[in-house]
PDB file of C-alpha atoms in Angstrom:
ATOM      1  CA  UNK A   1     110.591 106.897 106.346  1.00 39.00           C
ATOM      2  CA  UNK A   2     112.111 103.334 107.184  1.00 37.00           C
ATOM      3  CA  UNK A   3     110.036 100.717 105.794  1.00 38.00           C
ATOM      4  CA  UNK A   4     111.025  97.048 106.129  1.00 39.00           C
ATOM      5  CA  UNK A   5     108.755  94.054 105.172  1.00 38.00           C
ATOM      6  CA  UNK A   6     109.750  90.385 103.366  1.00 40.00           C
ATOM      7  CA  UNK A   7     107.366  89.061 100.787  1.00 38.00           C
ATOM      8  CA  UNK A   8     106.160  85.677 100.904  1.00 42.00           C
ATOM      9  CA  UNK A   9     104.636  84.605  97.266  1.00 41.00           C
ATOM     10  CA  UNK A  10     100.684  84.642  97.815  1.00 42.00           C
ATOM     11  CA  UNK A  11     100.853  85.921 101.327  1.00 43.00           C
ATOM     12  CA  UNK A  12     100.355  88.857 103.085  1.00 46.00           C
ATOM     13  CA  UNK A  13     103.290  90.771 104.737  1.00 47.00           C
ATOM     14  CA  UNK A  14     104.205  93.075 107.369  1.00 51.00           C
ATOM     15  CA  UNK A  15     105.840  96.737 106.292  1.00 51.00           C
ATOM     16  CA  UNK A  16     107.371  99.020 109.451  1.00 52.00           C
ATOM     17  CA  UNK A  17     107.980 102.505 108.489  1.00 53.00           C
ATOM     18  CA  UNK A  18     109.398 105.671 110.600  1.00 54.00           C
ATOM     19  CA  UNK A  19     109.129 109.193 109.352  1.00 56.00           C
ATOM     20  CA  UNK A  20     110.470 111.781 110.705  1.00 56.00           C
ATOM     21  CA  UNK A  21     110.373 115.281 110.878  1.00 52.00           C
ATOM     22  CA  UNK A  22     113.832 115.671 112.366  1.00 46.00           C
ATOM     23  CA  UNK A  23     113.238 118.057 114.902  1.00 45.00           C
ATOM     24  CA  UNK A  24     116.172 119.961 116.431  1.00 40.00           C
ATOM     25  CA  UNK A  25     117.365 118.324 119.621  1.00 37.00           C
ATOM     26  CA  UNK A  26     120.226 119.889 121.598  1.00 37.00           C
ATOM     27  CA  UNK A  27     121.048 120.973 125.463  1.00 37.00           C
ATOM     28  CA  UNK A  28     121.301 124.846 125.902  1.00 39.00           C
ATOM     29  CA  UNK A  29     123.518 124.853 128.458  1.00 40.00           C
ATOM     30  CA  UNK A  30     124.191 124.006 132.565  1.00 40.00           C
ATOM     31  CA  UNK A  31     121.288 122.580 134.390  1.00 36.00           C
ATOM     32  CA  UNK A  32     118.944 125.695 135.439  1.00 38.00           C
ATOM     33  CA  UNK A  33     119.378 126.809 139.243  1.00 38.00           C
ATOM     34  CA  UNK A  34     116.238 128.195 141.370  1.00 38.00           C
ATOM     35  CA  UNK A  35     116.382 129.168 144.523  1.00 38.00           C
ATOM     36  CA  UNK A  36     114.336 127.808 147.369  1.00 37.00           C
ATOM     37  CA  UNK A  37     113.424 129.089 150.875  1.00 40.00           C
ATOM     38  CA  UNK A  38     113.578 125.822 153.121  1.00 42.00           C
ATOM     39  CA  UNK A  39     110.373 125.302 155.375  1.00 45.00           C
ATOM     40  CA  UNK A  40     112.253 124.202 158.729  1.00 46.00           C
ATOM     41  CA  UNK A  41     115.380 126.292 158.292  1.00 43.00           C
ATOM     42  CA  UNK A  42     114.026 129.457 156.868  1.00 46.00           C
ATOM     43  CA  UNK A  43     117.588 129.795 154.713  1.00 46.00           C
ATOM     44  CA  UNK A  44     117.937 130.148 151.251  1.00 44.00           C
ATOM     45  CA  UNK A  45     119.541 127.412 149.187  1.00 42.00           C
ATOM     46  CA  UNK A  46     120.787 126.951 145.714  1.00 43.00           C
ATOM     47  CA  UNK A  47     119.668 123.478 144.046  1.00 42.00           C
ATOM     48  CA  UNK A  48     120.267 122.135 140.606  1.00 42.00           C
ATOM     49  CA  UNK A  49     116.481 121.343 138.592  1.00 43.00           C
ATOM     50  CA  UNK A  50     116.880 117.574 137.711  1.00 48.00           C
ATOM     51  CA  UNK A  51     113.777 117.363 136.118  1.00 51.00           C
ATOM     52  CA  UNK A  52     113.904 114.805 133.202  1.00 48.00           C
ATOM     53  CA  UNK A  53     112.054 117.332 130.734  1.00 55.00           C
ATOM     54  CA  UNK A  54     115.177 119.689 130.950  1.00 62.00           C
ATOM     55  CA  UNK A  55     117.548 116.959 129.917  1.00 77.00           C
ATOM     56  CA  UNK A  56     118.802 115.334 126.701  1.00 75.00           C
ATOM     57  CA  UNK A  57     116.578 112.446 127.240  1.00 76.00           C
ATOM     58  CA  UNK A  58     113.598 114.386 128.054  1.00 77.00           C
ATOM     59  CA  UNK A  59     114.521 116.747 125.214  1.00 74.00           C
ATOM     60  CA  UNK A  60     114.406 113.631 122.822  1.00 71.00           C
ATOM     61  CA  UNK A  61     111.563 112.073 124.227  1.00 74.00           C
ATOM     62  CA  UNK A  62     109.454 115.384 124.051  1.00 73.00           C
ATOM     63  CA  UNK A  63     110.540 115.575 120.607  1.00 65.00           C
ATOM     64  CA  UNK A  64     109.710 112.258 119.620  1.00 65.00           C
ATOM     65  CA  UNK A  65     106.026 112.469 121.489  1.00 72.00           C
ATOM     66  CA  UNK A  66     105.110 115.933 120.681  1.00 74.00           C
ATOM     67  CA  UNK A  67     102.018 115.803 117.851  1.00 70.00           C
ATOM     68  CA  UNK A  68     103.319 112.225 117.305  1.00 75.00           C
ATOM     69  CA  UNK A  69     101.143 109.170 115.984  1.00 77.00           C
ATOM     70  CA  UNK A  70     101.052 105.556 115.373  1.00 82.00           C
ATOM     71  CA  UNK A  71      99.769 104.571 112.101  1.00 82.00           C
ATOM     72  CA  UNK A  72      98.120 101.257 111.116  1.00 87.00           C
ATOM     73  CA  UNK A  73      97.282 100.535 107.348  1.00 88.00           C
ATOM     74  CA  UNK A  74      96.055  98.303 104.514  1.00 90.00           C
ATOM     75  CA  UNK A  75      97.441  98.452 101.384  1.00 88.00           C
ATOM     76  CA  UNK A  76      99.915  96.858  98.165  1.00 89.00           C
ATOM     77  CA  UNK A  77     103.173  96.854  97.605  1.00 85.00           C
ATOM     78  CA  UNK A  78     104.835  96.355  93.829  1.00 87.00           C
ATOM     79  CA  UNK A  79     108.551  96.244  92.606  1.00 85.00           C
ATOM     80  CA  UNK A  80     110.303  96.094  89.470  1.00 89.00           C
ATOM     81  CA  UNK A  81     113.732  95.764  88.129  1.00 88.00           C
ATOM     82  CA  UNK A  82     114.723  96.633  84.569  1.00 90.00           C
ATOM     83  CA  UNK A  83     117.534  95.475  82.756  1.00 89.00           C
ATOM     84  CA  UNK A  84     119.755  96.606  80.053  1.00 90.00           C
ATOM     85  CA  UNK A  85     122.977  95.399  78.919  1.00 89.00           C
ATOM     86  CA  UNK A  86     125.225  97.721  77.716  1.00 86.00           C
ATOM     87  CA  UNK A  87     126.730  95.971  75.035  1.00 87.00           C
ATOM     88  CA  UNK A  88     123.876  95.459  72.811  1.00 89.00           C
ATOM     89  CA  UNK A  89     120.927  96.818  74.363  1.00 90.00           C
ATOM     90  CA  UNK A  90     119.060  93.914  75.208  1.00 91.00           C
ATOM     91  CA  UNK A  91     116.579  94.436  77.830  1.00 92.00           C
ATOM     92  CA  UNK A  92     114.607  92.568  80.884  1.00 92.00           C
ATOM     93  CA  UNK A  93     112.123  93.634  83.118  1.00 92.00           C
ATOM     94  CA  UNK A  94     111.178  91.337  85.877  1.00 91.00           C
ATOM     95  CA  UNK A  95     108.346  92.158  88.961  1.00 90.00           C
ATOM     96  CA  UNK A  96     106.545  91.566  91.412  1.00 85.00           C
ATOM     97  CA  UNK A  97     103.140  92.540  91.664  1.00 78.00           C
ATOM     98  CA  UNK A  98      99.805  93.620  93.895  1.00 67.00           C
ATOM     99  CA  UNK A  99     100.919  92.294  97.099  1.00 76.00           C
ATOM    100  CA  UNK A 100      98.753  92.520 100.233  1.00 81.00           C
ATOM    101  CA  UNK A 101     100.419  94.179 102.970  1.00 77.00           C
ATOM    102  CA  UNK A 102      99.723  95.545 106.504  1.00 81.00           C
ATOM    103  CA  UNK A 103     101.842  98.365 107.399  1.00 80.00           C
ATOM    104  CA  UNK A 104     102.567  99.629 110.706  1.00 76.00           C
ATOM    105  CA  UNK A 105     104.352 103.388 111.149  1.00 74.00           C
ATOM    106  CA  UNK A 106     105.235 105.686 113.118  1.00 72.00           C
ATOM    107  CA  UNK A 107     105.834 109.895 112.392  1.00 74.00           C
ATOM    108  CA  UNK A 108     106.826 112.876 114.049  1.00 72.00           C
ATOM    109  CA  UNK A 109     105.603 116.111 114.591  1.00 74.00           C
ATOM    110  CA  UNK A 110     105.898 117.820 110.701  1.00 76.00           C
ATOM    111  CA  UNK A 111     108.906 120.560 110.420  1.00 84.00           C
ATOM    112  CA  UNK A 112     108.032 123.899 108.221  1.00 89.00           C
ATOM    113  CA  UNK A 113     110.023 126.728 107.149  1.00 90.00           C
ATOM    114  CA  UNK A 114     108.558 129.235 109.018  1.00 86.00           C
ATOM    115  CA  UNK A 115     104.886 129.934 108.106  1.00 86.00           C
ATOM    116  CA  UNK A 116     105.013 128.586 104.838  1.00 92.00           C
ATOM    117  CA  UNK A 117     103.409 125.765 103.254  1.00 94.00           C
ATOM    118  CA  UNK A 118     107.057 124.314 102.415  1.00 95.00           C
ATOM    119  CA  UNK A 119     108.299 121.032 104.590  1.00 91.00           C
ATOM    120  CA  UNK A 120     111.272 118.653 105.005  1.00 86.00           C
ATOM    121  CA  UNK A 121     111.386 115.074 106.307  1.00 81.00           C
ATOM    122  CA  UNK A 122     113.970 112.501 105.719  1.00 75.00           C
ATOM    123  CA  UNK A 123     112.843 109.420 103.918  1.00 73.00           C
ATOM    124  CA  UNK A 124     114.929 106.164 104.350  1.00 71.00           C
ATOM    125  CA  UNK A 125     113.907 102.357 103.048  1.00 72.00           C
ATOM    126  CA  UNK A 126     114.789  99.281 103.687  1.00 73.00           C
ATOM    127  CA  UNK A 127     112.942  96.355 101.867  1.00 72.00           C
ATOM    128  CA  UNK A 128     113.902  92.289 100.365  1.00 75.00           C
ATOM    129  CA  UNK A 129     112.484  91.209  96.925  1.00 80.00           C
ATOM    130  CA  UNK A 130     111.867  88.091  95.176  1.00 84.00           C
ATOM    131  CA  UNK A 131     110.632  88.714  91.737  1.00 88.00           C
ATOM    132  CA  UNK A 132     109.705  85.508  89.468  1.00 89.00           C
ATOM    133  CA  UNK A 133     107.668  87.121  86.445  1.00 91.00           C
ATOM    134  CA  UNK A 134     108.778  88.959  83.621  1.00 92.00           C
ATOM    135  CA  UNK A 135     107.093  91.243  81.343  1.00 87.00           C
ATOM    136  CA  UNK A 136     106.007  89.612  77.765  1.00 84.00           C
ATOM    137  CA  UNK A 137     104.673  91.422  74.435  1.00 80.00           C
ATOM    138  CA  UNK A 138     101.188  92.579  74.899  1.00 75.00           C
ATOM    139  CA  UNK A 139     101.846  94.275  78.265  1.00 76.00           C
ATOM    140  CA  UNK A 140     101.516  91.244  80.076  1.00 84.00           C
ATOM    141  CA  UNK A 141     103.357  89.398  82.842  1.00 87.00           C
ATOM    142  CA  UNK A 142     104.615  85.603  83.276  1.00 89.00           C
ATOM    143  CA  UNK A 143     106.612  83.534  84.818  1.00 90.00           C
ATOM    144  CA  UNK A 144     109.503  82.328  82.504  1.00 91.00           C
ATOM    145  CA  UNK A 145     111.252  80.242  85.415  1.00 91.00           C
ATOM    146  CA  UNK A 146     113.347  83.147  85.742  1.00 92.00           C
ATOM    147  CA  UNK A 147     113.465  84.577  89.483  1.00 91.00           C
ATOM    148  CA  UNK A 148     116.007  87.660  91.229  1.00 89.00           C
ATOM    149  CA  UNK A 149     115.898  87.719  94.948  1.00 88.00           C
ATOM    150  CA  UNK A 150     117.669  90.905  97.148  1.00 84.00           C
ATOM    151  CA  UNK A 151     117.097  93.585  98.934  1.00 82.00           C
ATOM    152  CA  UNK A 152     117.737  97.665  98.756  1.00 78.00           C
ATOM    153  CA  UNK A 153     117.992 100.406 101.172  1.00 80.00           C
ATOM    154  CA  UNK A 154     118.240 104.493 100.559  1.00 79.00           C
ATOM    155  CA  UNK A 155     118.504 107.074 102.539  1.00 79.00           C
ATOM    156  CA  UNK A 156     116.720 110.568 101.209  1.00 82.00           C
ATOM    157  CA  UNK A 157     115.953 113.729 102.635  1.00 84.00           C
ATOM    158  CA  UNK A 158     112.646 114.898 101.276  1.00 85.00           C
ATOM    159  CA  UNK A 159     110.942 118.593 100.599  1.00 92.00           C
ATOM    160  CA  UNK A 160     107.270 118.451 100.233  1.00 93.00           C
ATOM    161  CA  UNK A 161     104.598 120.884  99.918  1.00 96.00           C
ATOM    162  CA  UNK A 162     101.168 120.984 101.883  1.00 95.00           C
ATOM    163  CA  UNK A 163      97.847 122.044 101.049  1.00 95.00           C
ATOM    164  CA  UNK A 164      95.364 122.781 103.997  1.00 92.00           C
ATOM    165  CA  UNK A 165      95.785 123.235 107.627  1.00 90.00           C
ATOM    166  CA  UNK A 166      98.930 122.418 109.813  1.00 84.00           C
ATOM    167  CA  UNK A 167      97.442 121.041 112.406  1.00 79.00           C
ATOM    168  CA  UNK A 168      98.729 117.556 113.125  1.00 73.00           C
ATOM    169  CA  UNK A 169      95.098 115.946 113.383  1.00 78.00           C
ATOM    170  CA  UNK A 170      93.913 118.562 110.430  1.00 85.00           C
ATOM    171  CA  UNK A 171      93.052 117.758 106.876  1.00 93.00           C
ATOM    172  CA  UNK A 172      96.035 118.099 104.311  1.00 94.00           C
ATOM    173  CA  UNK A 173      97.406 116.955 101.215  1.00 96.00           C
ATOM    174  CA  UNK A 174     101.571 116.825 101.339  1.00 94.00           C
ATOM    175  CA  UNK A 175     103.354 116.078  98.353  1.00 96.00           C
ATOM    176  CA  UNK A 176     107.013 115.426  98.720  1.00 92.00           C
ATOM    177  CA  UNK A 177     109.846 114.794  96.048  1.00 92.00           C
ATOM    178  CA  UNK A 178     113.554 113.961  97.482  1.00 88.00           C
ATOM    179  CA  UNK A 179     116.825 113.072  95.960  1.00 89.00           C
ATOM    180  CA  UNK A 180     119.736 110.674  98.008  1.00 87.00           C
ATOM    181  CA  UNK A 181     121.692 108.038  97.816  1.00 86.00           C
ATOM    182  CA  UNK A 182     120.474 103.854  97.864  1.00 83.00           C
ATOM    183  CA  UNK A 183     122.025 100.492  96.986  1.00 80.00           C
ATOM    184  CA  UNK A 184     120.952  97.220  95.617  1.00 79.00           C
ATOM    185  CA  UNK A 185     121.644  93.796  96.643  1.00 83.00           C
ATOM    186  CA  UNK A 186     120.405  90.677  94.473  1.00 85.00           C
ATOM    187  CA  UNK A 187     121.065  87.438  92.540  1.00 89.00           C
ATOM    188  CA  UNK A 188     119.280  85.158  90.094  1.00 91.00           C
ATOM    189  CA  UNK A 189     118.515  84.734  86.542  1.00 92.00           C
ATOM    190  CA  UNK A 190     116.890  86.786  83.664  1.00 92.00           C
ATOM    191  CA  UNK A 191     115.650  86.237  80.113  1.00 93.00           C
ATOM    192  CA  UNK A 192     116.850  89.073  77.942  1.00 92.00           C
ATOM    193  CA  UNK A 193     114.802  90.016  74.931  1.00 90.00           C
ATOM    194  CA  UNK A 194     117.466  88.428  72.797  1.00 90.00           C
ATOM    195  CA  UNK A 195     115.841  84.910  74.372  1.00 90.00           C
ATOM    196  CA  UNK A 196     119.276  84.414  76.639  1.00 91.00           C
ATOM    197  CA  UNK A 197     119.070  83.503  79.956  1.00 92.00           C
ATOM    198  CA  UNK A 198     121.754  85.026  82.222  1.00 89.00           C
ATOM    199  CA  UNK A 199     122.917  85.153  85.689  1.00 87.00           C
ATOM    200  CA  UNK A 200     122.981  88.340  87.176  1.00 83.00           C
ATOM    201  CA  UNK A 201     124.313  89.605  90.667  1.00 82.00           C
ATOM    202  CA  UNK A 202     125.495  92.141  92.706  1.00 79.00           C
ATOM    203  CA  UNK A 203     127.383  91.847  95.966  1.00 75.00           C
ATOM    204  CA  UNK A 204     128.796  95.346  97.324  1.00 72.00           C
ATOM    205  CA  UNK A 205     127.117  98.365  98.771  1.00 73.00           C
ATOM    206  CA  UNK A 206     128.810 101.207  96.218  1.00 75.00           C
ATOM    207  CA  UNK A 207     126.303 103.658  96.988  1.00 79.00           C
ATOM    208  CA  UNK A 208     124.077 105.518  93.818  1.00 80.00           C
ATOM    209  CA  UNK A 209     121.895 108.268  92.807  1.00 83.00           C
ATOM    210  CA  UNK A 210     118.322 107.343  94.660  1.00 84.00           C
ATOM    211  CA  UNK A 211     115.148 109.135  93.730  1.00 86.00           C
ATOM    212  CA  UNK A 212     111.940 109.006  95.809  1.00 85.00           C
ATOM    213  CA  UNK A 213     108.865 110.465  96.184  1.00 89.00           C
ATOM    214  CA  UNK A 214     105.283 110.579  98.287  1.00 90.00           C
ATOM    215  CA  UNK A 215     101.854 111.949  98.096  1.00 94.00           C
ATOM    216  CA  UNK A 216      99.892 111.669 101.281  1.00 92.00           C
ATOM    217  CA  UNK A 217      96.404 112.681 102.078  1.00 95.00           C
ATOM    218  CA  UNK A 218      94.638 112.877 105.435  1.00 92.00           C
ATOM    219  CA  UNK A 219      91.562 113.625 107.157  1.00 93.00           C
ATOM    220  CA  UNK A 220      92.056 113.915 110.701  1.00 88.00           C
ATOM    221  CA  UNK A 221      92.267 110.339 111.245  1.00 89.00           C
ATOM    222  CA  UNK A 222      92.522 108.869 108.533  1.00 94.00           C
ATOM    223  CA  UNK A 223      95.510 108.840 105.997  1.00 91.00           C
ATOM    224  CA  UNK A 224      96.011 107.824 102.121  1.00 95.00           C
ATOM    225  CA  UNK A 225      99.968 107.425 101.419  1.00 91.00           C
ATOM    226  CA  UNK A 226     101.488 106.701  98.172  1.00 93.00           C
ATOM    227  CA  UNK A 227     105.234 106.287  98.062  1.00 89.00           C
ATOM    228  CA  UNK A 228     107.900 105.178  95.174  1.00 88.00           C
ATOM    229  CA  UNK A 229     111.600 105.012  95.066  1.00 83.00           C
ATOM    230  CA  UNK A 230     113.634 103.893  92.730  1.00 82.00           C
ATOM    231  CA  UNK A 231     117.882 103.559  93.362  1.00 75.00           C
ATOM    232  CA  UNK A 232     119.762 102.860  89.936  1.00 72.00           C
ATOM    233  CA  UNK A 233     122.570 100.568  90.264  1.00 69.00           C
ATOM    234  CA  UNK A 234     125.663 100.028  87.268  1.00 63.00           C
ATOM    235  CA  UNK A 235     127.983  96.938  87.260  1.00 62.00           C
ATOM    236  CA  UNK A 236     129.418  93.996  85.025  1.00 67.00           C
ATOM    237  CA  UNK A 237     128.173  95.656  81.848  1.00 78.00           C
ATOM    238  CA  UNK A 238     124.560  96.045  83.102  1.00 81.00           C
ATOM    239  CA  UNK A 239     122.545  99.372  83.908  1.00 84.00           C
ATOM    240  CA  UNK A 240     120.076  98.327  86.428  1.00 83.00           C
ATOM    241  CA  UNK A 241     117.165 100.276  87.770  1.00 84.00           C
ATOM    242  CA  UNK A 242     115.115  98.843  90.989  1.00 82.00           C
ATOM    243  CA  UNK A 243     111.788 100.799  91.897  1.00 85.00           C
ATOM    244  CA  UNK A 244     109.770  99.929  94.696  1.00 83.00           C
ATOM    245  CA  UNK A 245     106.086 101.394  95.060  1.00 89.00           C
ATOM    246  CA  UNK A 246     103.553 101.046  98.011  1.00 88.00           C
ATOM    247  CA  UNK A 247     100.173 102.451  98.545  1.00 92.00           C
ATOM    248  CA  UNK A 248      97.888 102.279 102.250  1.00 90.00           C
ATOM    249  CA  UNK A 249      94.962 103.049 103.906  1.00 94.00           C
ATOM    250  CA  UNK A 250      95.597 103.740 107.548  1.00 91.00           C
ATOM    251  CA  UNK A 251      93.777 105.226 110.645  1.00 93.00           C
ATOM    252  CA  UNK A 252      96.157 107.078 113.190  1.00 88.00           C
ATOM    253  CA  UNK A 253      96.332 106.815 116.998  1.00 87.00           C
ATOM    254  CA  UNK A 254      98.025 110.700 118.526  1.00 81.00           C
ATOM    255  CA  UNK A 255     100.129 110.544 121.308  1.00 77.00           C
TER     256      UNK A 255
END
């Protein structure tokens, strides 16, 4: 699944997301031959089948098309990033939270193993933060003047498992649980629990352990999806841990 959206503070935003069953596509070979008797002549001739559904482009499209949807949902999207230095185990956790979004997708035709209830997808994420509150004592949230803006993207392939029928407009529960690879890009400030306020950043791409996971629910139409991921990112004396969580209401449109 790609997902990208940008937040605007007290706005709604717009989330794109792609999932896909990754479906085999390959050519098997030379262009079929059949053989044709011409009308006016009456001989026999030999000419290649150019017909765009035996090609690599036809192959694709097929694939792409085949028990294929459009999805359009409602829904809210959260993140959080905790801090802990490594020195003295001071800690921060800063978020953003319950944020209207609409979120547009798109999704393949599922892939099984065999006939069993056992699936695999490939989940990837792209998505920019801005988080300006920070947790306080009693559970609670505020905003401390403190603010870390940046994005993250991961890339994970995904098993699930599915409860009811297979059918791509049938009624199902999937759960799916993957493990890849995702990195974090981000600057700002942060008040530890020791009462500092530091500046905190990271600029490369070093790739690191990304963990993600989805439950969706549908009834022939209509689809619940809950998704989370959450990449963990070490640097500078800091462990870092940024989790992004989204949950929708959509309605589908089949190809």
């Amino acid at each position: 699944m790609i997902k990208m959206g940008r937040i605007l503070p007290g706005r709604r935003f717009l989330a794109l997301s792609i999932l896909l069953g990754i479906p085999g596509i390959a050519h098997d070979g030379p262009l079929s031959q059949e053989r044709v008797l011409s009308p006016v002549l009456g001989q026999t001739a030999s000419v290649a089948k150019d017909d765009a559904n035996d090609g690599f482009f036809g192959k694709a499209w097929n694939a792409l098309t085949d028990e294929a949807h459009l999805r359009v949902g409602y829904g809210v999207v959260q993140w959080a990033m905790d801090v802990t230095r490594a020195s003295d185990g001071a800690t921060a956790r800063l978020v953003q939270r319950d944020n209207s979004a609409i979120f547009i997708g798109y999704g393949s035709k599922p892939s099984f193993f065999k006939d069993s209830n056992f699936g695999y997808t490939f989940m990837a994420n792209y998505v920019d933060f801005s988080m300006t509150k920070q947790s306080i004592p009693g559970d609670q949230f505020a905003d401390l003047g403190t603010e870390v803006s940046g994005y993250m993207v991961y890339a994970v392939p995904t098993l699930y498992y599915q409860w009811g029928e297979h059918r791509h407009t049938g009624r199902f529960v999937r759960l799916g649980l993957g493990v890849g690879v995702g990195a974090a890009r981000y600057s700002g400030t942060v008040r530890l629990s020791t009462g500092e306020v530091i500046q905190t950043e990271k600029r490369s791409y070093e790739p690191r352990l990304a963990v993600s996971n989805f439950l969706e629910a549908r009834w022939n139409q209509f689809g619940l999806t809950v998704s989370y991921a959450s990449p963990r990112v070490y640097g500078d004396g800091y462990d870092i841990r940024v989790a992004d969580f989204s949950a929708n209401l959509g309605y589908l449109f089949y190809f």
